[in-house]
Coordinates of C-alpha atoms in Angstrom, one line a residue:
M1 CA 80.0 42.3 53.2
K2 CA 83.6 41.9 53.0
I3 CA 85.2 42.6 49.7
A4 CA 88.9 41.8 48.1
V5 CA 90.0 43.7 45.2
F6 CA 93.1 42.5 44.0
N7 CA 96.0 43.8 41.6
R8 CA 98.9 42.7 40.6
H9 CA 100.6 45.4 39.1
W10 CA 99.3 48.3 41.5
T11 CA 103.0 50.2 41.5
T12 CA 103.1 50.8 38.1
Y13 CA 100.4 53.3 38.8
G14 CA 98.5 52.7 35.5
G15 CA 95.2 52.6 34.1
G16 CA 94.1 48.8 35.3
E17 CA 94.7 49.9 38.4
R18 CA 93.6 53.6 38.1
Y19 CA 90.6 51.0 37.0
A20 CA 90.8 48.9 40.5
G21 CA 91.4 51.6 43.2
A22 CA 87.8 53.4 41.9
F23 CA 86.4 50.3 42.1
A24 CA 87.6 50.0 45.7
Q25 CA 86.8 53.3 46.8
V26 CA 83.1 53.0 45.7
L27 CA 82.8 49.4 47.6
A28 CA 84.2 50.7 51.1
T29 CA 81.6 53.4 51.5
D30 CA 79.3 50.7 52.6
H31 CA 81.4 47.7 53.0
D32 CA 84.3 46.1 54.7
V33 CA 86.8 46.9 51.6
H34 CA 90.9 45.4 51.3
L35 CA 92.9 46.1 48.7
L36 CA 94.8 42.9 47.9
S37 CA 98.8 43.0 46.8
L38 CA 101.3 40.7 45.8
T39 CA 104.2 43.6 47.3
P40 CA 104.2 46.2 49.7
V41 CA 103.2 49.5 47.9
D42 CA 102.9 52.9 49.3
W43 CA 99.4 53.6 49.1
A44 CA 100.0 57.6 49.6
R45 CA 102.1 57.5 46.7
L46 CA 99.6 55.8 44.6
E47 CA 96.1 57.8 45.7
E48 CA 97.8 61.0 44.7
R49 CA 99.7 59.9 41.4
L50 CA 96.2 58.6 40.0
G51 CA 94.1 61.1 42.2
L52 CA 91.9 58.2 44.8
D53 CA 90.9 58.4 48.4
L54 CA 91.1 54.8 49.5
S55 CA 91.1 55.9 52.9
R56 CA 88.2 53.5 53.7
T57 CA 90.2 50.6 52.4
T58 CA 92.6 47.9 54.5
P59 CA 96.0 47.5 52.3
R60 CA 96.5 43.7 52.8
T61 CA 100.1 41.9 51.6
V62 CA 98.8 38.1 49.9
P63 CA 101.1 35.5 48.5
S64 CA 101.8 35.2 45.2
D65 CA 101.9 31.0 44.9
P66 CA 97.8 30.8 43.1
H67 CA 96.9 28.1 45.7
R68 CA 97.9 29.8 48.4
F69 CA 96.2 33.1 47.1
A70 CA 93.1 31.1 46.4
A71 CA 92.9 30.3 50.2
V72 CA 93.0 33.6 51.5
T73 CA 89.9 34.7 49.1
R74 CA 88.2 32.1 50.5
E75 CA 87.8 35.2 53.9
Y76 CA 85.9 37.7 51.7
D77 CA 82.1 37.7 50.5
V78 CA 83.2 38.8 46.5
L79 CA 86.4 39.0 45.5
V80 CA 86.9 41.7 42.6
T81 CA 90.3 40.7 40.5
C82 CA 91.4 44.1 38.0
S83 CA 95.0 42.6 37.0
F84 CA 96.0 42.7 33.2
M85 CA 96.6 39.0 32.6
G86 CA 95.7 37.8 35.8
A87 CA 94.7 33.7 35.7
E88 CA 93.8 34.0 39.3
P89 CA 91.2 31.4 40.5
N90 CA 88.5 33.0 43.3
E91 CA 87.2 30.9 46.3
A92 CA 85.3 34.0 47.1
R93 CA 81.9 33.3 47.6
R94 CA 81.0 35.1 44.3
G95 CA 83.4 36.5 41.9
I96 CA 83.6 39.4 39.5
Y97 CA 86.1 39.7 36.6
V98 CA 87.7 42.5 35.5
V99 CA 89.0 42.2 32.0
L100 CA 91.2 45.2 30.5
F101 CA 92.5 43.2 27.7
P102 CA 91.9 39.4 27.3
A103 CA 94.9 38.6 27.6
H104 CA 94.5 34.9 27.5
R105 CA 93.8 33.6 23.7
G106 CA 90.9 31.5 22.8
G107 CA 89.8 31.2 19.3
A108 CA 90.6 28.7 16.4
F109 CA 93.7 27.4 18.7
R110 CA 91.6 26.6 21.6
L111 CA 89.5 24.7 19.8
A112 CA 92.0 22.8 17.8
K113 CA 93.0 21.7 21.4
Q114 CA 89.2 20.3 22.5
V115 CA 89.5 18.7 19.2
A116 CA 92.7 17.0 19.5
A117 CA 92.1 16.1 23.2
R118 CA 88.8 14.4 22.6
L119 CA 90.1 12.5 19.3
L120 CA 93.5 11.3 20.8
G121 CA 92.7 11.3 24.8
P122 CA 91.5 8.2 24.8
V123 CA 93.8 6.4 22.8
L124 CA 96.6 8.1 24.9
R125 CA 95.6 7.8 28.2
S126 CA 96.1 5.2 30.2
D127 CA 94.7 4.5 33.7
D128 CA 97.3 3.8 35.7
V129 CA 99.3 6.5 34.8
G130 CA 98.0 10.4 35.8
V131 CA 99.9 13.9 36.4
V132 CA 98.1 16.6 38.3
W133 CA 99.4 20.0 38.3
G134 CA 99.2 20.7 41.7
Y135 CA 100.6 23.9 44.5
G136 CA 102.9 26.6 43.7
F137 CA 102.4 26.9 39.9
H138 CA 101.7 30.0 38.3
A139 CA 99.0 30.3 35.4
A140 CA 99.8 28.6 32.0
E141 CA 101.7 30.8 29.4
R142 CA 102.6 30.8 26.1
S143 CA 105.8 31.9 24.3
R144 CA 106.0 30.8 20.4
L145 CA 105.4 27.1 20.2
N146 CA 106.5 26.5 24.2
V147 CA 103.5 26.2 27.0
F148 CA 105.0 26.4 30.6
R149 CA 104.4 27.1 34.1
W150 CA 106.2 28.9 36.3
T151 CA 107.4 27.1 39.8
S152 CA 106.9 29.4 43.0
E153 CA 109.4 28.2 45.4
K154 CA 108.5 25.2 45.6
A155 CA 105.6 23.1 43.9
D156 CA 104.3 20.1 43.5
L157 CA 103.3 17.4 41.0
Q158 CA 100.8 14.6 42.2
L159 CA 101.6 11.5 39.9
T160 CA 99.9 8.2 39.4
L161 CA 102.3 5.9 38.4
P162 CA 101.6 1.9 38.4
A163 CA 102.6 0.4 41.9
G164 CA 105.3 -1.4 42.4
A165 CA 107.1 -0.4 39.1
P166 CA 110.2 1.7 38.7
T167 CA 109.0 4.5 36.5
H168 CA 111.2 6.8 34.3
V169 CA 109.8 10.9 35.0
R170 CA 111.7 13.4 33.2
L171 CA 110.8 17.1 33.8
T172 CA 111.9 19.7 31.2
F173 CA 112.2 23.2 32.1
L174 CA 113.0 26.2 29.6
A175 CA 115.9 28.5 30.2
Y176 CA 113.9 31.8 30.5
R177 CA 115.7 33.6 33.2
P178 CA 116.7 37.0 33.4
R179 CA 120.7 36.5 31.3
S180 CA 121.7 38.4 34.2
M181 CA 121.1 36.3 36.6
S182 CA 122.6 33.2 37.8
P183 CA 121.6 29.6 36.7
A184 CA 118.7 28.2 39.2
T185 CA 119.7 25.7 41.6
V186 CA 117.0 23.0 41.4
L187 CA 116.3 20.1 43.4
V188 CA 113.5 17.5 42.8
E189 CA 112.1 15.6 46.2
V190 CA 110.1 12.7 47.3
D191 CA 109.0 12.0 50.8
G192 CA 111.9 15.0 52.0
R193 CA 114.2 13.2 50.3
V194 CA 116.3 14.9 47.1
L195 CA 116.4 12.5 44.4
A196 CA 117.7 14.8 41.7
R197 CA 119.4 18.5 40.9
T198 CA 120.4 20.6 38.2
K199 CA 120.7 24.1 37.4
V200 CA 118.7 25.9 35.3
G201 CA 119.8 29.9 33.2
G202 CA 122.9 30.7 32.0
D203 CA 121.9 29.9 28.2
L204 CA 118.8 29.1 25.9
R205 CA 118.9 25.5 25.9
P206 CA 115.7 23.6 27.8
V207 CA 117.1 21.6 30.9
A208 CA 116.0 17.7 31.3
L209 CA 116.3 16.0 34.7
D210 CA 115.3 12.6 34.6
V211 CA 114.4 10.2 38.2
E212 CA 113.2 7.1 38.8
L213 CA 109.9 6.5 40.7
T214 CA 108.1 3.6 42.2
G215 CA 104.7 3.8 42.1
R216 CA 102.5 3.0 44.2
G217 CA 99.2 2.7 42.3
A218 CA 95.9 5.0 41.3
D219 CA 94.9 5.8 45.3
A220 CA 97.7 6.9 46.7
P221 CA 99.3 9.3 44.1
V222 CA 103.5 10.0 44.4
T223 CA 104.0 13.9 45.6
L224 CA 106.9 15.0 43.5
V225 CA 108.1 18.7 44.8
I226 CA 109.9 21.3 42.9
R227 CA 111.7 23.4 44.7
S228 CA 113.9 26.5 43.2
E229 CA 115.7 29.7 43.8
T230 CA 113.2 32.7 43.2
F231 CA 113.5 36.2 41.6
V232 CA 110.6 39.4 41.0
P233 CA 110.6 40.5 36.8
G234 CA 110.1 43.8 37.7
S235 CA 109.0 44.1 34.3
A236 CA 107.4 46.9 32.8
D237 CA 103.9 45.6 33.5
G238 CA 105.0 45.9 37.0
D239 CA 105.0 41.8 37.2
S240 CA 105.8 41.8 41.0
R241 CA 105.3 37.7 41.6
Q242 CA 108.0 35.7 42.7
L243 CA 109.3 33.4 40.0
G244 CA 111.3 30.1 40.2
V245 CA 111.9 28.3 36.9
P246 CA 109.7 27.3 33.9
L247 CA 108.3 23.8 33.6
S248 CA 107.0 23.1 29.9
S249 CA 106.5 18.8 30.2
V250 CA 106.4 16.2 32.3
Q251 CA 107.2 12.7 31.0
V252 CA 106.0 9.7 32.4
G253 CA 107.6 7.2 31.0
T254 CA 109.8 6.2 27.0
G255 CA 108.6 5.8 24.3
P256 CA 106.6 8.0 21.8
R257 CA 102.8 8.2 23.7
A258 CA 105.1 9.2 27.0
W259 CA 107.0 11.9 24.9
L260 CA 103.8 13.0 23.0
L261 CA 101.8 13.4 26.4
G262 CA 105.4 15.1 28.2
R263 CA 104.9 17.6 25.3
F264 CA 101.5 18.3 25.1
P265 CA 99.7 17.4 28.2
F266 CA 96.3 18.4 27.8
L267 CA 96.0 15.6 25.2
A268 CA 95.3 13.9 28.9
S269 CA 93.2 16.3 30.5
S270 CA 89.8 17.5 30.6
R271 CA 91.1 20.3 32.7
R272 CA 90.5 24.0 30.1
E273 CA 93.0 26.9 29.6
F274 CA 90.5 29.3 30.9
D275 CA 89.1 27.0 34.2
F276 CA 89.7 30.3 36.7
L277 CA 87.2 32.1 34.4
E278 CA 84.6 29.4 35.9
T279 CA 85.3 30.3 39.5
Y280 CA 83.4 34.0 39.2
Q281 CA 80.0 35.0 38.5
E282 CA 80.0 38.2 36.3
I283 CA 83.1 40.0 33.9
V284 CA 83.6 43.2 33.4
S285 CA 84.9 44.7 30.3
I286 CA 86.2 48.5 30.4
S287 CA 85.2 49.5 26.8
E288 CA 82.5 47.7 23.7
F289 CA 85.8 47.1 21.9
T290 CA 87.2 44.6 25.4
R291 CA 83.7 43.4 25.1
R292 CA 84.1 42.4 21.4
W293 CA 87.5 40.2 21.9
V294 CA 86.1 39.0 25.4
R295 CA 83.5 37.1 23.1
Q296 CA 85.1 36.5 19.9
W297 CA 88.1 35.0 22.1
W298 CA 86.1 33.4 25.3
G299 CA 83.2 32.9 24.1
R300 CA 81.2 34.6 27.3
E301 CA 79.6 37.6 28.2
S302 CA 80.8 40.6 29.8
H303 CA 79.4 44.3 31.3
V304 CA 80.9 47.3 30.1
I305 CA 81.6 49.7 32.7
H306 CA 83.9 52.5 31.8
P307 CA 86.9 53.8 33.6
P308 CA 85.7 56.8 35.6
V309 CA 86.9 60.2 35.2
T310 CA 87.3 63.0 37.4
V311 CA 86.6 66.7 35.3
A312 CA 87.7 69.4 36.2
T313 CA 85.6 71.8 37.4
G314 CA 87.1 75.3 35.4
V315 CA 89.2 75.6 32.6
G316 CA 92.5 77.0 32.9
R317 CA 94.0 80.1 30.1
K318 CA 94.9 78.0 27.5
E319 CA 98.2 78.1 26.2
P320 CA 99.8 77.3 22.4
L321 CA 100.8 73.7 24.4
I322 CA 100.5 70.2 22.8
L323 CA 99.6 67.4 25.8
S324 CA 100.4 63.4 25.5
V325 CA 100.0 61.4 28.5
G326 CA 101.7 57.6 28.8
R327 CA 104.0 55.0 30.4
F328 CA 107.2 55.0 28.0
F329 CA 106.6 51.2 27.0
D330 CA 109.3 50.2 24.0
E331 CA 106.7 48.6 21.1
R332 CA 108.9 45.9 20.7
Y333 CA 107.3 44.5 24.4
G334 CA 103.8 45.1 23.2
H335 CA 101.6 48.1 24.1
S336 CA 103.4 51.5 23.2
K337 CA 102.1 54.6 23.4
K338 CA 104.3 55.9 20.2
Q339 CA 106.2 58.7 21.4
L340 CA 109.0 58.0 19.2
E341 CA 106.8 59.0 16.3
L342 CA 104.4 62.0 18.0
V343 CA 107.7 63.9 18.5
R344 CA 108.5 62.6 14.7
A345 CA 105.4 64.6 14.1
F346 CA 105.6 67.1 15.7
R347 CA 109.2 68.2 13.9
I348 CA 107.4 68.6 11.2
L349 CA 104.6 70.7 12.5
I350 CA 107.6 73.1 13.6
A351 CA 108.9 72.7 10.0
R352 CA 105.5 73.4 8.5
G353 CA 105.6 76.7 10.1
L354 CA 104.1 76.1 13.2
A355 CA 105.4 78.9 15.8
G356 CA 105.5 79.5 19.7
W357 CA 104.1 75.7 20.7
E358 CA 105.2 73.0 22.9
F359 CA 104.6 69.8 23.2
H360 CA 104.8 68.3 26.8
L361 CA 105.3 64.3 27.6
V362 CA 103.8 62.5 30.8
G363 CA 104.1 59.4 32.1
G364 CA 106.0 56.8 33.8
C365 CA 109.1 54.8 32.8
Q366 CA 110.6 51.5 34.2
Q367 CA 114.6 50.7 34.3
A368 CA 113.6 48.0 31.8
H369 CA 112.4 50.9 29.1
A370 CA 115.0 53.5 29.6
G371 CA 116.7 53.1 26.3
Y372 CA 113.3 53.9 24.8
L373 CA 113.1 57.0 26.6
A374 CA 116.3 57.4 25.7
R375 CA 115.3 57.3 22.0
V376 CA 113.1 59.8 22.4
R377 CA 114.9 62.5 24.3
A378 CA 117.6 62.4 21.2
E379 CA 114.7 62.3 18.4
A380 CA 113.3 65.7 20.7
Q381 CA 116.7 67.2 20.8
G382 CA 116.2 71.2 19.2
L383 CA 113.0 71.2 19.3
P384 CA 110.0 72.8 22.3
V385 CA 109.7 68.9 23.8
H386 CA 109.4 68.5 27.9
F387 CA 109.8 65.3 29.8
H388 CA 107.5 65.3 32.6
I389 CA 108.8 61.9 34.1
D390 CA 106.9 60.6 37.0
A391 CA 105.3 63.4 37.6
P392 CA 102.9 63.5 40.6
G393 CA 99.4 63.8 40.0
T394 CA 99.1 67.6 41.2
E395 CA 101.6 68.9 38.2
L396 CA 99.2 66.5 35.2
M397 CA 96.6 68.3 36.4
E398 CA 97.8 72.0 35.9
L399 CA 99.2 70.3 32.9
Y400 CA 95.5 69.5 31.1
R401 CA 94.6 72.5 32.6
R402 CA 97.1 74.4 30.3
A403 CA 96.8 72.3 27.2
S404 CA 95.2 73.1 24.1
V405 CA 95.7 70.1 22.3
Y406 CA 95.5 66.4 23.1
W407 CA 97.8 63.8 21.3
H408 CA 97.1 59.7 22.0
A409 CA 98.9 57.4 19.5
A410 CA 98.7 53.9 20.7
G411 CA 97.7 51.4 18.4
L412 CA 99.2 53.8 15.4
G413 CA 100.5 51.4 12.7
E414 CA 98.9 48.1 14.4
S415 CA 96.8 45.4 13.0
E416 CA 93.8 45.2 15.1
R417 CA 93.0 41.4 14.1
R418 CA 96.2 40.5 14.1
H419 CA 97.5 42.2 17.6
P420 CA 94.3 43.9 19.5
E421 CA 96.1 44.1 22.9
R422 CA 98.1 46.7 20.9
L423 CA 95.6 49.3 20.8
E424 CA 93.9 51.2 23.0
H425 CA 91.7 49.4 24.8
F426 CA 89.4 52.4 26.5
G427 CA 92.3 55.8 27.0
I428 CA 91.2 57.2 30.5
S429 CA 94.1 59.9 29.8
T430 CA 92.2 61.4 26.3
V431 CA 88.6 62.1 28.6
E432 CA 90.4 63.6 31.6
A433 CA 92.3 66.0 29.1
M434 CA 88.9 66.7 27.4
G435 CA 87.5 67.3 30.7
A436 CA 89.6 70.3 31.3
G437 CA 89.1 71.5 27.7
A438 CA 91.9 69.8 25.6
V439 CA 90.9 68.9 21.9
P440 CA 91.6 65.0 21.1
I441 CA 93.6 63.8 18.1
V442 CA 93.8 60.5 18.3
V443 CA 94.5 57.3 16.5
G444 CA 90.8 56.2 14.7
K445 CA 90.9 52.8 16.3
A446 CA 90.0 50.6 19.7
G447 CA 88.3 52.3 22.7
Q448 CA 89.5 55.9 21.5
T449 CA 86.7 56.0 19.0
E450 CA 84.0 55.2 21.8
I451 CA 85.5 58.4 23.1
V452 CA 86.6 61.0 20.6
Q453 CA 83.7 61.3 17.7
Q454 CA 84.9 62.6 14.7
G455 CA 84.6 66.7 13.8
V456 CA 82.4 66.5 17.1
N457 CA 84.4 66.9 19.5
G458 CA 87.9 66.4 18.2
Y459 CA 89.3 64.3 15.2
H460 CA 90.4 60.6 14.5
F461 CA 93.8 60.2 12.4
Q462 CA 95.3 57.0 11.0
S463 CA 98.8 58.5 10.0
L464 CA 101.7 61.1 11.1
N465 CA 100.5 62.9 8.2
E466 CA 96.6 62.9 9.2
L467 CA 97.9 64.0 12.4
V468 CA 100.5 67.5 11.3
E469 CA 97.4 68.1 9.0
R470 CA 94.7 67.8 11.8
T471 CA 96.7 69.1 14.4
L472 CA 97.5 72.1 12.1
L473 CA 93.4 73.1 11.5
V474 CA 92.9 73.3 15.3
A475 CA 96.1 75.1 16.0
R476 CA 95.5 78.1 13.6
D477 CA 91.4 78.0 13.8
P478 CA 90.9 79.3 17.2
V479 CA 86.9 79.7 16.6
L480 CA 86.9 76.3 15.6
R481 CA 89.0 74.8 18.6
R482 CA 86.8 77.0 21.2
R483 CA 84.3 74.8 19.6
L484 CA 85.9 71.5 20.3
M485 CA 86.8 72.8 23.5
T486 CA 83.5 72.5 24.7
A487 CA 81.7 69.9 23.0
A488 CA 84.9 67.9 24.4
R489 CA 84.5 68.9 28.0
E490 CA 80.0 67.2 27.2
R491 CA 81.9 64.3 26.1
A492 CA 83.8 63.8 28.9
A493 CA 81.2 64.4 31.5
E494 CA 79.6 61.3 30.2
F495 CA 82.4 58.9 31.7
S496 CA 81.4 60.9 34.9
T497 CA 83.0 58.9 38.7
E498 CA 79.0 59.1 40.0
Q499 CA 77.8 57.1 36.8
F500 CA 81.1 54.3 37.4
A501 CA 79.9 54.7 41.0
A502 CA 76.1 54.0 40.4
R503 CA 76.8 51.0 37.7
V504 CA 79.3 49.8 40.4
R505 CA 77.0 49.3 43.3
A506 CA 73.7 47.8 41.1
L507 CA 76.6 45.3 39.9
V508 CA 77.6 44.1 43.4
E509 CA 74.1 44.3 44.6
G510 CA 73.5 42.0 42.0
V511 CA 75.8 39.6 42.5
R512 CA 75.5 39.4 46.4
S513 CA 71.6 38.8 45.6
G514 CA 72.3 35.9 42.7

């Protein structure tokens, strides 16, 4: 079969990218596999950093515009989408959607929207007025009370308007472009003629743009084209979309009814927030933790296929070394690995008399989070703490072999009920460390509890004090450390690449025959 594997964040070299690459690597032994990316990728560097062999795959750069992307997927028998916050519709013959964590919430808010649309929609809708968001718009996003969709360089709206009558149309844009950038010039066209222009960005105020359009009736919608300059966010998650401006509402006509429909377009639409899921035949969760939230937020069942881990063939000479692996990501922006707190815990260990031990931190850091890395470095002043920023895979493997203890703190102090997305959804680096014989001491929440069994092959902690106490216990008792090390290696073997490959092949064969 001809299969496409898509990830929008390849260049961040994270766990999601390793999962997507492993999926492609497995399928490439029997199928023609293409790696879809929104921007060019240094694939040799990605293979080295993530320990992959993608030599049998074919890289392909595709448009970020959702509709043009969907057109590309028609060329394939199967599309595998494995990308955090991915909402790309599938138009391949079959589709598999891999969920790292369900970023798009359902639940009470989704139900409230459906009830409101059912009760108010028939009253507010008008047969001779309609708005369809067409080509060039990215998936809907939510920020506080605002729901909006980014445009691409060119985006179009299909407007059904009363025939022959001039109709007032107001477009409202949000000022979400980076403050460091100049305001974007926005043009609004109909039939190739510019009707209005404005600037978006530069301050925090929304921008309203008004045009007068003459309707053509229900059978001849007016195509309104929005053109704007674009930028690439380049965020910590490697967002490589080409973004224009965020459009939050399209108000057709005047008065309270028109304002209400413009502000809350779902009241007059049968389109659902999760329509993109309906284009995929199978959903895969990377852990039981993720599957639970897919069921709760999306009301969908999914298969669990844990990420694959290559277990080291031998254990190196262990040293008094504590290791932690993860991107440096400021907790103010979401999923932090809590390196700042870990350095503070290590300072307490030294104060408690743990002599001769070192703490090594490995991880990438994008420019947006350089300030957080600087804070961690400052906290580590005067301590035997070593930083390995953007370390190559060979250096990481050597640190795994040397490490006696592995720390993982993502989710520390976070509420699973309020912010489950901030917890560790699985924990590939934890399994890798265990496979190399490091004793894991990890936050006792979410995906980590599926890997580490308390007191059997490692320990859980819920506070820095617990982390310190359990680390001292392991560090000062070599007999206990050796027992846990052996059990950790046995546990890691249960997440082998062989088991992953068998489950992936079985899933794809089921999709093909379904």
